[in-house]
Coordinates of C-alpha atoms in Angstrom, one line a residue:
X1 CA -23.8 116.4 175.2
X2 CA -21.5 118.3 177.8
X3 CA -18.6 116.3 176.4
X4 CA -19.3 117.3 172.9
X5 CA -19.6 120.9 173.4
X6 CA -16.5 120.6 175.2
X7 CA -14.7 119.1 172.4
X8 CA -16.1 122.0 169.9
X9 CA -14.9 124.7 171.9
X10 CA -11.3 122.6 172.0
X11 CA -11.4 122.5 168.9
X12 CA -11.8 126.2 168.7
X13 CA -9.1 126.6 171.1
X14 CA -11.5 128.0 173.9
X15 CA -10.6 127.4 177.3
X16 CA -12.6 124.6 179.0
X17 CA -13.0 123.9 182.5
X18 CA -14.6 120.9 184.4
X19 CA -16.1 120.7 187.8
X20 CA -18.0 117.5 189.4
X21 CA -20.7 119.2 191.2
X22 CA -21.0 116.1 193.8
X23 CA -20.3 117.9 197.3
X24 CA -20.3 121.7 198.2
X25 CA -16.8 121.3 199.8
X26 CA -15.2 120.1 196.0
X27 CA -17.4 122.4 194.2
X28 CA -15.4 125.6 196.7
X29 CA -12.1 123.8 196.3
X30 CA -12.3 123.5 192.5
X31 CA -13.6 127.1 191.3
X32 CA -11.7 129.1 194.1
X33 CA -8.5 127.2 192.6
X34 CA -10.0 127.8 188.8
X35 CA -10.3 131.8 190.4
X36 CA -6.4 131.5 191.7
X37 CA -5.4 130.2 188.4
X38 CA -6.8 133.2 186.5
X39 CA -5.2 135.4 188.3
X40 CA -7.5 136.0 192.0
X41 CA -5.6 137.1 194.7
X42 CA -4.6 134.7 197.1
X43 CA -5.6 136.9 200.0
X44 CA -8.7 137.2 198.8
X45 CA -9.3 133.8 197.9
X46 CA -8.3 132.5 201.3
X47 CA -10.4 135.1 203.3
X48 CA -13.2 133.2 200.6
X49 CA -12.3 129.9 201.9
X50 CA -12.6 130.5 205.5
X51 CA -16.0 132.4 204.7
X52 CA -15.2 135.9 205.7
X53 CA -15.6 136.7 201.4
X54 CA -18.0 135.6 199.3
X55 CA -16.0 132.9 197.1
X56 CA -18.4 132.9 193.9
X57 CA -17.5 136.4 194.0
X58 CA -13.7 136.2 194.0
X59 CA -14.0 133.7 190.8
X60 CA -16.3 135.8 188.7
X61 CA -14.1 138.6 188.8
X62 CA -11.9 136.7 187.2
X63 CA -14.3 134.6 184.6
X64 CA -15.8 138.1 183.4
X65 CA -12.5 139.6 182.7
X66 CA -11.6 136.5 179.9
X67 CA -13.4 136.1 177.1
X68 CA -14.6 133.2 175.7
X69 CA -13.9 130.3 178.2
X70 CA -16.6 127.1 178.6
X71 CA -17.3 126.3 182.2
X72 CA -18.8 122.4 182.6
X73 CA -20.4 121.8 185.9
X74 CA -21.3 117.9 185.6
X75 CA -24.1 116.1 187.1
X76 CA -25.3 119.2 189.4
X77 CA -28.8 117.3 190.7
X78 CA -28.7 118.6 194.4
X79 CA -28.4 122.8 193.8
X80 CA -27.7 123.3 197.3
X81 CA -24.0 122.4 196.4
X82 CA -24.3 125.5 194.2
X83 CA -25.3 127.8 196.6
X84 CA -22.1 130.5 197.7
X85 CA -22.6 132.5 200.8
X86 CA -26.6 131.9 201.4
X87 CA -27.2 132.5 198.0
X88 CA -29.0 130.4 195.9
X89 CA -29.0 129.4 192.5
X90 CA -32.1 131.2 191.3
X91 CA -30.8 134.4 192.7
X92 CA -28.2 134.8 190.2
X93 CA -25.4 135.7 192.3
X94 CA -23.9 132.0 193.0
X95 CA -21.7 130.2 191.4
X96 CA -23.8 129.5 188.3
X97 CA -24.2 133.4 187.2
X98 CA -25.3 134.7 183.3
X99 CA -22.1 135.7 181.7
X100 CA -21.7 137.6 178.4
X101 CA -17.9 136.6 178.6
X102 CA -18.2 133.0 178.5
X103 CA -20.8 129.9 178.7
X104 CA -21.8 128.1 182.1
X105 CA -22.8 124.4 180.9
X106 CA -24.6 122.7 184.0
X107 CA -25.8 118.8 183.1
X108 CA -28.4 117.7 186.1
X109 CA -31.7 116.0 186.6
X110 CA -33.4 118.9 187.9
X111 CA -35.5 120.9 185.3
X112 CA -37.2 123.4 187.6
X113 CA -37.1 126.5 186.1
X114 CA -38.3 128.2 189.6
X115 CA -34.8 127.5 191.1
X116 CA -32.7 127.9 188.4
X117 CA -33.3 131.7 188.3
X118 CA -34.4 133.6 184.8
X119 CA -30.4 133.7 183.7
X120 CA -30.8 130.0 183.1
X121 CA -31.8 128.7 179.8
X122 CA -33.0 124.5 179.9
X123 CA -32.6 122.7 177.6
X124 CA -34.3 118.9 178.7
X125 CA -32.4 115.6 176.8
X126 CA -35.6 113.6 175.7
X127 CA -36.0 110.5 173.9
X128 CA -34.4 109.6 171.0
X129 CA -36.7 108.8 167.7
X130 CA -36.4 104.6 166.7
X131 CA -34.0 106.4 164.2
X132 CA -31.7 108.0 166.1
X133 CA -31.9 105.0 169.2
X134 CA -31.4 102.9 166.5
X135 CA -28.2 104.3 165.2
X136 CA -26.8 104.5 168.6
X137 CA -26.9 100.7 168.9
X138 CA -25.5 100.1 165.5
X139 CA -22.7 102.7 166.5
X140 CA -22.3 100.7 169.5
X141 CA -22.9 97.5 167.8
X142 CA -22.3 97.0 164.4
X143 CA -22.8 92.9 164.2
X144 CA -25.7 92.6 166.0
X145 CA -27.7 93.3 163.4
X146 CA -30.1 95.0 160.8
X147 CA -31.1 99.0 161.1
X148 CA -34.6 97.7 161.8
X149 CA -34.2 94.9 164.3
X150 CA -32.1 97.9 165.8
X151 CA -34.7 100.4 165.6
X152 CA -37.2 98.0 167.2
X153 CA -34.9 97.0 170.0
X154 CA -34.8 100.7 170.7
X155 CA -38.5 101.5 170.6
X156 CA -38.8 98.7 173.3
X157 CA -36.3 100.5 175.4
X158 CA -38.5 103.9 174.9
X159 CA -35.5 105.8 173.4
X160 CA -33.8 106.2 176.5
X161 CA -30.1 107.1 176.1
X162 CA -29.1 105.0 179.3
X163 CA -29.9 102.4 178.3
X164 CA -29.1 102.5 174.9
X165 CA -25.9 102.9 175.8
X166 CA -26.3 100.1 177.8
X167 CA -27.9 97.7 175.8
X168 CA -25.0 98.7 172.8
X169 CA -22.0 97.8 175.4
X170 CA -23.3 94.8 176.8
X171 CA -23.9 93.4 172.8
X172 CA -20.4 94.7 172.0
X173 CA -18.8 92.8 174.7
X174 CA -16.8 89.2 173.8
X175 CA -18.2 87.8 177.1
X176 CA -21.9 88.9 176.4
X177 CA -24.5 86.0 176.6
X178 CA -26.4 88.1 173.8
X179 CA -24.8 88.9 170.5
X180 CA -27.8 90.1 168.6
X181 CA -30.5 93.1 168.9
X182 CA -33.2 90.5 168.6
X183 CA -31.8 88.0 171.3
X184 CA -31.7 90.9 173.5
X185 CA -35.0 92.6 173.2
X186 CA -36.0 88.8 173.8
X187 CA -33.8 88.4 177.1
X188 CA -35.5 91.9 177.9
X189 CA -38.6 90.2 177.3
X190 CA -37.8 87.2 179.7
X191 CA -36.5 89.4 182.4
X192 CA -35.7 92.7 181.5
X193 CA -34.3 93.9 185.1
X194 CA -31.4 91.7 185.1
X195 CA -30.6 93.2 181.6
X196 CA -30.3 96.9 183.0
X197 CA -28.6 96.0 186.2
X198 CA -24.7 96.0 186.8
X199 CA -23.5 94.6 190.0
X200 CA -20.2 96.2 189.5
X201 CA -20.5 99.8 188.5
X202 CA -18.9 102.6 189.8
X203 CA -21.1 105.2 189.6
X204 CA -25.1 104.8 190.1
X205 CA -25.9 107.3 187.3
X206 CA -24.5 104.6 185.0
X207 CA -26.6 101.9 186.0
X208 CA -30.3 102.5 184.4
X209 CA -32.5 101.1 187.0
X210 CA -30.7 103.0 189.7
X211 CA -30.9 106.6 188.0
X212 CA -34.3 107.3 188.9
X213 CA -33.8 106.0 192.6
X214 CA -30.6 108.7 192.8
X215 CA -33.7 111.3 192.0
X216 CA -36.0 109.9 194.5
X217 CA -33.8 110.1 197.2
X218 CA -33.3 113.7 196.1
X219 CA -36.4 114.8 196.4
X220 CA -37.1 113.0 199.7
X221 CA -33.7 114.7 201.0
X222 CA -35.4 118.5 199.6
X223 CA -38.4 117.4 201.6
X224 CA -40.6 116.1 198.9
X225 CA -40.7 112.4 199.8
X226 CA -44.1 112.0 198.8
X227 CA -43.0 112.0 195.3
X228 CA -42.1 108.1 195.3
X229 CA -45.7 106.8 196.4
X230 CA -47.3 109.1 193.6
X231 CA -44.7 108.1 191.2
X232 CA -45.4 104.6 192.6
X233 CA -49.4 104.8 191.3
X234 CA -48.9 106.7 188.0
X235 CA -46.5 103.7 186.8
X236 CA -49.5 101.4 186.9
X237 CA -50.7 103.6 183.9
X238 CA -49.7 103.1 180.0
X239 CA -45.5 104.2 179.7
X240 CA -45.2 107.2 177.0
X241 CA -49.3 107.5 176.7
X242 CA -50.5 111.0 178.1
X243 CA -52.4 111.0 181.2
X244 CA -54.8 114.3 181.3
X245 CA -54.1 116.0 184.7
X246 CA -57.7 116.9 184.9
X247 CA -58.1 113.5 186.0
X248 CA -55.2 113.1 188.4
X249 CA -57.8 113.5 191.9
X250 CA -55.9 115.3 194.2
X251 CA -58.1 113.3 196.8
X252 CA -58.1 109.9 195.3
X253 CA -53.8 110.2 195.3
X254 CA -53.7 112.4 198.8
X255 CA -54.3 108.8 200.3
X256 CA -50.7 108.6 200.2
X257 CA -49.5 111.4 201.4
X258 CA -52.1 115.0 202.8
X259 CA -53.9 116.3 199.9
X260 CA -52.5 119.5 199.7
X261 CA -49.6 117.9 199.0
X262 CA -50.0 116.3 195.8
X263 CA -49.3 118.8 193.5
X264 CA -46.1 119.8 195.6
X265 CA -44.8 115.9 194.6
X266 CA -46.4 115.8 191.2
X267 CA -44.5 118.9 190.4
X268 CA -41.1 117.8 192.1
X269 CA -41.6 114.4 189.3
X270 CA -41.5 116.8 186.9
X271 CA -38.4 118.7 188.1
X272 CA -36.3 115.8 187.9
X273 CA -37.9 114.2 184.6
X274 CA -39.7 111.1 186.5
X275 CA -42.3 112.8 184.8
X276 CA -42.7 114.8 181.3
X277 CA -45.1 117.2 180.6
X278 CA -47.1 117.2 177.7
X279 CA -49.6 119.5 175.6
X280 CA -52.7 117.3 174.2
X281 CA -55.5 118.1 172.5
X282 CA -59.0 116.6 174.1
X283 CA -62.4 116.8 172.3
X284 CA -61.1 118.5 169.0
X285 CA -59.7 121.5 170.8
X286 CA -55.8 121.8 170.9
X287 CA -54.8 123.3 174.5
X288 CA -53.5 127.1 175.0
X289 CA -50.0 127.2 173.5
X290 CA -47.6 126.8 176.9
X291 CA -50.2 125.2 178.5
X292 CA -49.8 121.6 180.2
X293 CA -52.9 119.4 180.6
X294 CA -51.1 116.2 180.6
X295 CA -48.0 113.8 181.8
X296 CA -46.1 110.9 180.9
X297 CA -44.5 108.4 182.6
X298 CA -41.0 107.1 180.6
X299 CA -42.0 103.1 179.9
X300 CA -39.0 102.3 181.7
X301 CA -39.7 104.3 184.9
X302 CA -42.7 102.0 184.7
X303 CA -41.5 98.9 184.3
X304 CA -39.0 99.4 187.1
X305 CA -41.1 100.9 189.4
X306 CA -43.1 98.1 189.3
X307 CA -40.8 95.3 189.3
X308 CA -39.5 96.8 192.4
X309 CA -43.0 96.8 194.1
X310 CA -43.3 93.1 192.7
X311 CA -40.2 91.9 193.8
X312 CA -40.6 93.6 197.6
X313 CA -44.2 92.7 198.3
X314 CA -44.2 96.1 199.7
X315 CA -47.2 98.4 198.7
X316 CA -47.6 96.5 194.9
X317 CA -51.6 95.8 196.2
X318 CA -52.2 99.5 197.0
X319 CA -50.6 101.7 194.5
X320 CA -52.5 99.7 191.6
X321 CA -55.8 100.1 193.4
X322 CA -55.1 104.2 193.6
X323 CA -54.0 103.6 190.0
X324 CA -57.8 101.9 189.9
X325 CA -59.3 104.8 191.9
X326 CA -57.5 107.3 189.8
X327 CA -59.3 106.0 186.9
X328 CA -62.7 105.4 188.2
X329 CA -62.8 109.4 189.8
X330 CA -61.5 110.5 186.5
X331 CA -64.7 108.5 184.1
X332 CA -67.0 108.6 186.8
X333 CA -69.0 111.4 186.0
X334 CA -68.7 110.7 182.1
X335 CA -72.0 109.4 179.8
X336 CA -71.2 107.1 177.7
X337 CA -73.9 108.0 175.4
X338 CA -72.8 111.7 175.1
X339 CA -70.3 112.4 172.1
X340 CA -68.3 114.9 174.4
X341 CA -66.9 112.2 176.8
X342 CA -66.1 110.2 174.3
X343 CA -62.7 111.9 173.3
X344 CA -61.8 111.3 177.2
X345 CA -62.7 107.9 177.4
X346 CA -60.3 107.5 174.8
X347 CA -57.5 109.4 176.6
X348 CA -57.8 106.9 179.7
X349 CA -58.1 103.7 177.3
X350 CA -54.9 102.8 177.4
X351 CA -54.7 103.0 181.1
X352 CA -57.4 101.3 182.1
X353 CA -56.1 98.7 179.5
X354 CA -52.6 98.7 181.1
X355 CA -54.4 98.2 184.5
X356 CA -56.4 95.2 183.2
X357 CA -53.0 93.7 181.9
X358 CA -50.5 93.9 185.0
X359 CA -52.8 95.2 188.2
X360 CA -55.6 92.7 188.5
X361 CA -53.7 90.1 190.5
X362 CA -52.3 92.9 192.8
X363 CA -56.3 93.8 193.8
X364 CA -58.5 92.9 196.4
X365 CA -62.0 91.7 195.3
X366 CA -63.6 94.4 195.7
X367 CA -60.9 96.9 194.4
X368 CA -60.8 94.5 190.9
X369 CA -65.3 94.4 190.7
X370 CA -64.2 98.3 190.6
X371 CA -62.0 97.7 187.5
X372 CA -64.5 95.3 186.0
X373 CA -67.4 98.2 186.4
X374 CA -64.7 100.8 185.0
X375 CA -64.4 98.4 181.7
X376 CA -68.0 97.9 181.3
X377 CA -68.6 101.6 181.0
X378 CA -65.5 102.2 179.0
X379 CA -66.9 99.6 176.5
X380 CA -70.3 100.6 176.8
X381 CA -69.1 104.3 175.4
X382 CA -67.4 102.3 173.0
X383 CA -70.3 100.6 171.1
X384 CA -72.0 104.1 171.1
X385 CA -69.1 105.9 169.7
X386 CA -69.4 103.3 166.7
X387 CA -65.8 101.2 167.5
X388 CA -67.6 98.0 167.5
X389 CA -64.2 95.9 167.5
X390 CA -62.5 97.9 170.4
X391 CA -65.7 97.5 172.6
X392 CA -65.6 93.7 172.1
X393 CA -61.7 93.1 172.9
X394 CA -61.7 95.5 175.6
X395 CA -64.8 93.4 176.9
X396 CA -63.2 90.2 176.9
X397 CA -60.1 91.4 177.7
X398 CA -61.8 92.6 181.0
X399 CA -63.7 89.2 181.5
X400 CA -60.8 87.3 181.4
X401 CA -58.8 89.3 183.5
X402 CA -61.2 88.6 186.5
X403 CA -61.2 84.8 186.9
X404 CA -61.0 86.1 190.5
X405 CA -64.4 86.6 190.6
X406 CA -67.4 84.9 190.7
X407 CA -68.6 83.6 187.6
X408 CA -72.4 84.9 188.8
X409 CA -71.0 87.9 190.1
X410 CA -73.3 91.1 188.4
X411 CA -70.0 92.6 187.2
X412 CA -69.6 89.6 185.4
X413 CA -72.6 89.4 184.0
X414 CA -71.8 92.6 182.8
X415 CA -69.3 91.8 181.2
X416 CA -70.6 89.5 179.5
X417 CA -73.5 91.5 178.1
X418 CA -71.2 93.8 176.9
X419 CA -69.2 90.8 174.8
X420 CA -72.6 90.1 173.4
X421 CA -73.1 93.6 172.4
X422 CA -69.9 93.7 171.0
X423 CA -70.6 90.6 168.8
X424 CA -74.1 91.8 168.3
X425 CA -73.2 95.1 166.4
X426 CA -70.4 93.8 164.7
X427 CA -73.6 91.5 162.9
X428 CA -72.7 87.9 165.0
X429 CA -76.0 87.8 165.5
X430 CA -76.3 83.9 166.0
X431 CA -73.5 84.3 168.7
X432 CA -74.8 87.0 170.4
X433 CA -78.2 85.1 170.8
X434 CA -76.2 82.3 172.4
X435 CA -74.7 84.5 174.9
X436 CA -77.9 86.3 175.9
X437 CA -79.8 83.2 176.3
X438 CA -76.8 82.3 178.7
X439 CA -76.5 85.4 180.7
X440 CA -80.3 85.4 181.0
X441 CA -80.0 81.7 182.8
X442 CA -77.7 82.7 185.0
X443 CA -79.5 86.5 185.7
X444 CA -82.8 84.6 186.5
X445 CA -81.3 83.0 189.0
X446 CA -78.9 85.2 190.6
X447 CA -81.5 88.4 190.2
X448 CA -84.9 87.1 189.8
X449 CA -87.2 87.3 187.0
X450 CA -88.7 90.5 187.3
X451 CA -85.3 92.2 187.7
X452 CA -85.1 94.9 185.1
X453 CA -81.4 93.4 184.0
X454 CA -83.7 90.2 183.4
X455 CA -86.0 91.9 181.3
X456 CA -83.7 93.8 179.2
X457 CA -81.6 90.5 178.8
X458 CA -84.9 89.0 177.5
X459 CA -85.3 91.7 175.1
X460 CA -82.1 91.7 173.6
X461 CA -82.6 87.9 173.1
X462 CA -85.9 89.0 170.7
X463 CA -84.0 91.4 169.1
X464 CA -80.8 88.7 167.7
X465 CA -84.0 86.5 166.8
X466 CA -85.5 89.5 164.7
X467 CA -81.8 90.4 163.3
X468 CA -81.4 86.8 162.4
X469 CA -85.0 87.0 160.5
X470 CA -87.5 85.2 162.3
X471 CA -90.0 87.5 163.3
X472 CA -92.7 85.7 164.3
X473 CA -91.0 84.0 166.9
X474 CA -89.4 87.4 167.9
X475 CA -93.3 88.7 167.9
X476 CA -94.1 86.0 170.5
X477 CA -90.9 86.9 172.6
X478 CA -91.4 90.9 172.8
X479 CA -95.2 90.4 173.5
X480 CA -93.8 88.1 176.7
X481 CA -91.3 90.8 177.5
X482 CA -93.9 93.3 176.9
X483 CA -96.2 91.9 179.6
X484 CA -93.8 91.6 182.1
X485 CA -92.4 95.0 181.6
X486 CA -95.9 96.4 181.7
X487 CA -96.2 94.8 185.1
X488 CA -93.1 95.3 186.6
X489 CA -91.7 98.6 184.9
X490 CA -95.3 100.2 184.2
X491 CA -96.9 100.7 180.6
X492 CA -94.9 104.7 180.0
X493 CA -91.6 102.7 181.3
X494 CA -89.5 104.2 178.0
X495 CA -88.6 100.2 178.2
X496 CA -92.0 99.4 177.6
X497 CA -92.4 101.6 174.8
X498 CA -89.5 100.9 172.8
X499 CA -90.8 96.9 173.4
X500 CA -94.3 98.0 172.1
X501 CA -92.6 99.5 169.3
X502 CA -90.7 96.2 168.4
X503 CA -93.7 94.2 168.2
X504 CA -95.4 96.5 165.9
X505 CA -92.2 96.4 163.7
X506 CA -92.4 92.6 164.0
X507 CA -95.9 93.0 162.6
X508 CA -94.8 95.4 160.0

């Protein structure tokens, strides 16, 4: 983008000037000679260079005097190396100043508008639509392919210029092992970390994996180093899917770094685009215009992080059980039975979802029963917000994801009851007889019979009897459940009463 404003205002016959804004000593050498060669005087200029003048001062007595000159400072991440006599950035007297004569262009990965001053406007690079990432690629790579296998190669790469670009040189190349977009969403597929690596380059901000590392290390160097655990957790969540910040615990995530220091890192994510804030709206009622209530984690971000955890053995096991903890704190306190949740159940879905999919063999036992009992809530709200299907797939989903555990473990069983719900509403009647009468084998002996699970298994089991038609035999099984829960619950139980209801409907 820097490069094509450049070109407009060559075009226009505008002087243009470009500075690498990679050490503080360049940055002096460059502008004080940029100041010299607009006429500063060299007195002045080296009384700036030994310090005894202020040398953003010597060149912006010169810059204000022209008139329509474009000044590119490139890949300015660290703004200490902009800072001119003590001052800083944000105080509007360094070298990045508000001009009316010309335009300052500064490209950088930091987007915090607190130290960039209020002469700064920002302007973030986001993700390209599947349009537009698509078109890159073709421009890039015009046999490998149709608009749409180029447009889905794209989405799978999140719209991220980097490595757009990247994926388009590597299928332009005569030596490249893949020649088409499909082959290498499917190499991405296999092993997508060696397709976004290049052992060769000459600058890390090329390479796409190491990009986000170069801002890590940044904000550990400005004293924020508590931004990689966090970042670390939150890429165990879904890539691209808002996660509400209400339900970032600031306790939960302090276990990686003090409390109070959470929002310090969460915010220095943001700075560097690690993270993205986002404006969502939750139970019907769109947010305050310029208000954030959630964040997104870039897919890619995500991936990598992870692969790196993977790949290191070092702290994969505990930043996916905070991601678990994270979740749990933020439904915890939800009902699935009341309508209001149900809107945020839906908003963590997709992370407790993403957590079932890639976390569980990260967990300890205990840590993954925690998941499980997460699940079984989550699908319980499910099946009372009417999405019958979604209950049952993120039931089995769940069960399958814990092989870990015992098969007679009670979160297990839980599971399963909520699969035979699932099957249950959705009119499987017959199946979800089966799987009662199964659970129920196993409850009895696991809990005992007079274990209120137990009983409610053994009503469910009269109830896909009734559903199926046979109401006698359904009479016979309520009136046994009805004894039992008369004994054991007590005859105003609201248990007992709904049973005692059921076998007068069976008379009915």
């Amino acid at each position: 983008m820097a490069l094509s404003v450049a070109e407009v205002a060559l075009a226009q016959r505008r002087p243009v000037w470009w500075v690498a804004a990679t050490d503080p000593e360049v940055v002096a050498s460059q502008l004080l000679g940029l100041a010299l060669e607009l006429g500063a005087d060299p007195a002045r200029a080296e009384a700036a260079r030994v310090g005894r003048a202020d040398p953003s001062d010597v060149l912006w007595g010169r810059l204000e005097v022209h008139q329509g000159w474009v000044l590119v400072i490139d890949n300015a991440d660290d703004l200490r190396v902009l800072e001119a006599s003590g001052h800083r950035v944000n105080d509007g007297n360094a070298w990045v100043r508000g001009s009316r004569a010309g335009l300052v262009l500064v490209t950088s990965r930091n987007g915090d508008m607190r130290q960039w001053g209020r002469a700064v406007e920002l302007h973030p690079v986001g993700w390209l639509t599947d349009e537009e990432g698509g078109q890159v690629l073709l421009d890039l790579a015009p046999q490998a392919g149709s608009q749409s296998q180029a447009q889905a190669l794209s989405t799978r790469l999140g719209g991220l210029a980097l490595a757009l670009h990247h994926a388009g040189s590597q299928l332009s190349s005569p030596f490249a092992q893949e020649r088409t977009f499909t082959g290498y969403q499917q190499a991405w597929q296999d092993g997508f970390h060696a397709m976004v690596e290049t052992r060769h380059a000459v600058d890390d901000r090329m390479v796409v994996t190491r990009t986000w590392e170069l801002s890590l290390a940044q904000l550990t160097d400005a004293g924020t180093p508590q931004a990689r655990p966090l970042l670390e957790v939150l890429a165990w969540f879904a890539g691209a899917v808002p996660i509400p910040i209400s339900g970032l615990d600031h306790r939960v995530l302090g276990q990686v770094c003090d409390d109070r220091a959470v929002g310090e890192g969460l915010e220095g994510l943001l700075s560097v685009g690690l993270l993205e804030a986002r404006l969502v709206s939750y139970n019907g009622v769109p947010a305050k215009s310029g208000d954030m209530n959630a964040v997104i984690v870039h897919p890619l971000v995500s991936e990598t992080t992870r692969h790196r955890l993977s790949t290191s053995n070092k702290g994969a096991g505990q930043s996916a059980s905070l991601a678990v903890q994270t979740v749990e704190a933020a439904t915890g306190e939800l009902d699935a039975e009341r309508p209001a949740d149900w809107p945020i159940w839906a908003a963590w879905l997709p992370h407790l979802n993403e957590l079932l999919s890639h976390a569980t063999t990260l967990l300890d036992r205990a840590m993954l029963a925690a998941l499980a009992e997460t699940a079984v809530e989550a699908s319980r709200a499910l099946i009372w917000a009417g999405a019958y299907s979604a209950a049952l797939s993120l039931a089995e989903d769940a069960l399958s994801s814990m092989q870990r555990l015992d098969s007679d473990h009670i979160v297990m069983l839980r599971l399963r009851f909520r699969v035979a719900s699932g099957h249950n509403y959705l009119g499987n009647h017959a199946k979800a007889e089966q799987q009662y009468r199964a659970i129920l084998r196993t409850e009895e002996q696991v809990l005992g019979a007079d274990h209120p699970s137990v009983l409610n298994t053994r009503y469910e089991v009269a109830r896909m009897v009734a559903d199926q038609g046979n109401t006698a035999e359904a009479e016979i099984l309520y009136r046994q459940v009805l004894a039992d829960e008369e004994r054991v619950l007590g005859a105003d139980h609201p248990s007992t009463l709904t049973t005692r209801h059921e076998v007068a409907q069976m008379v009915a």
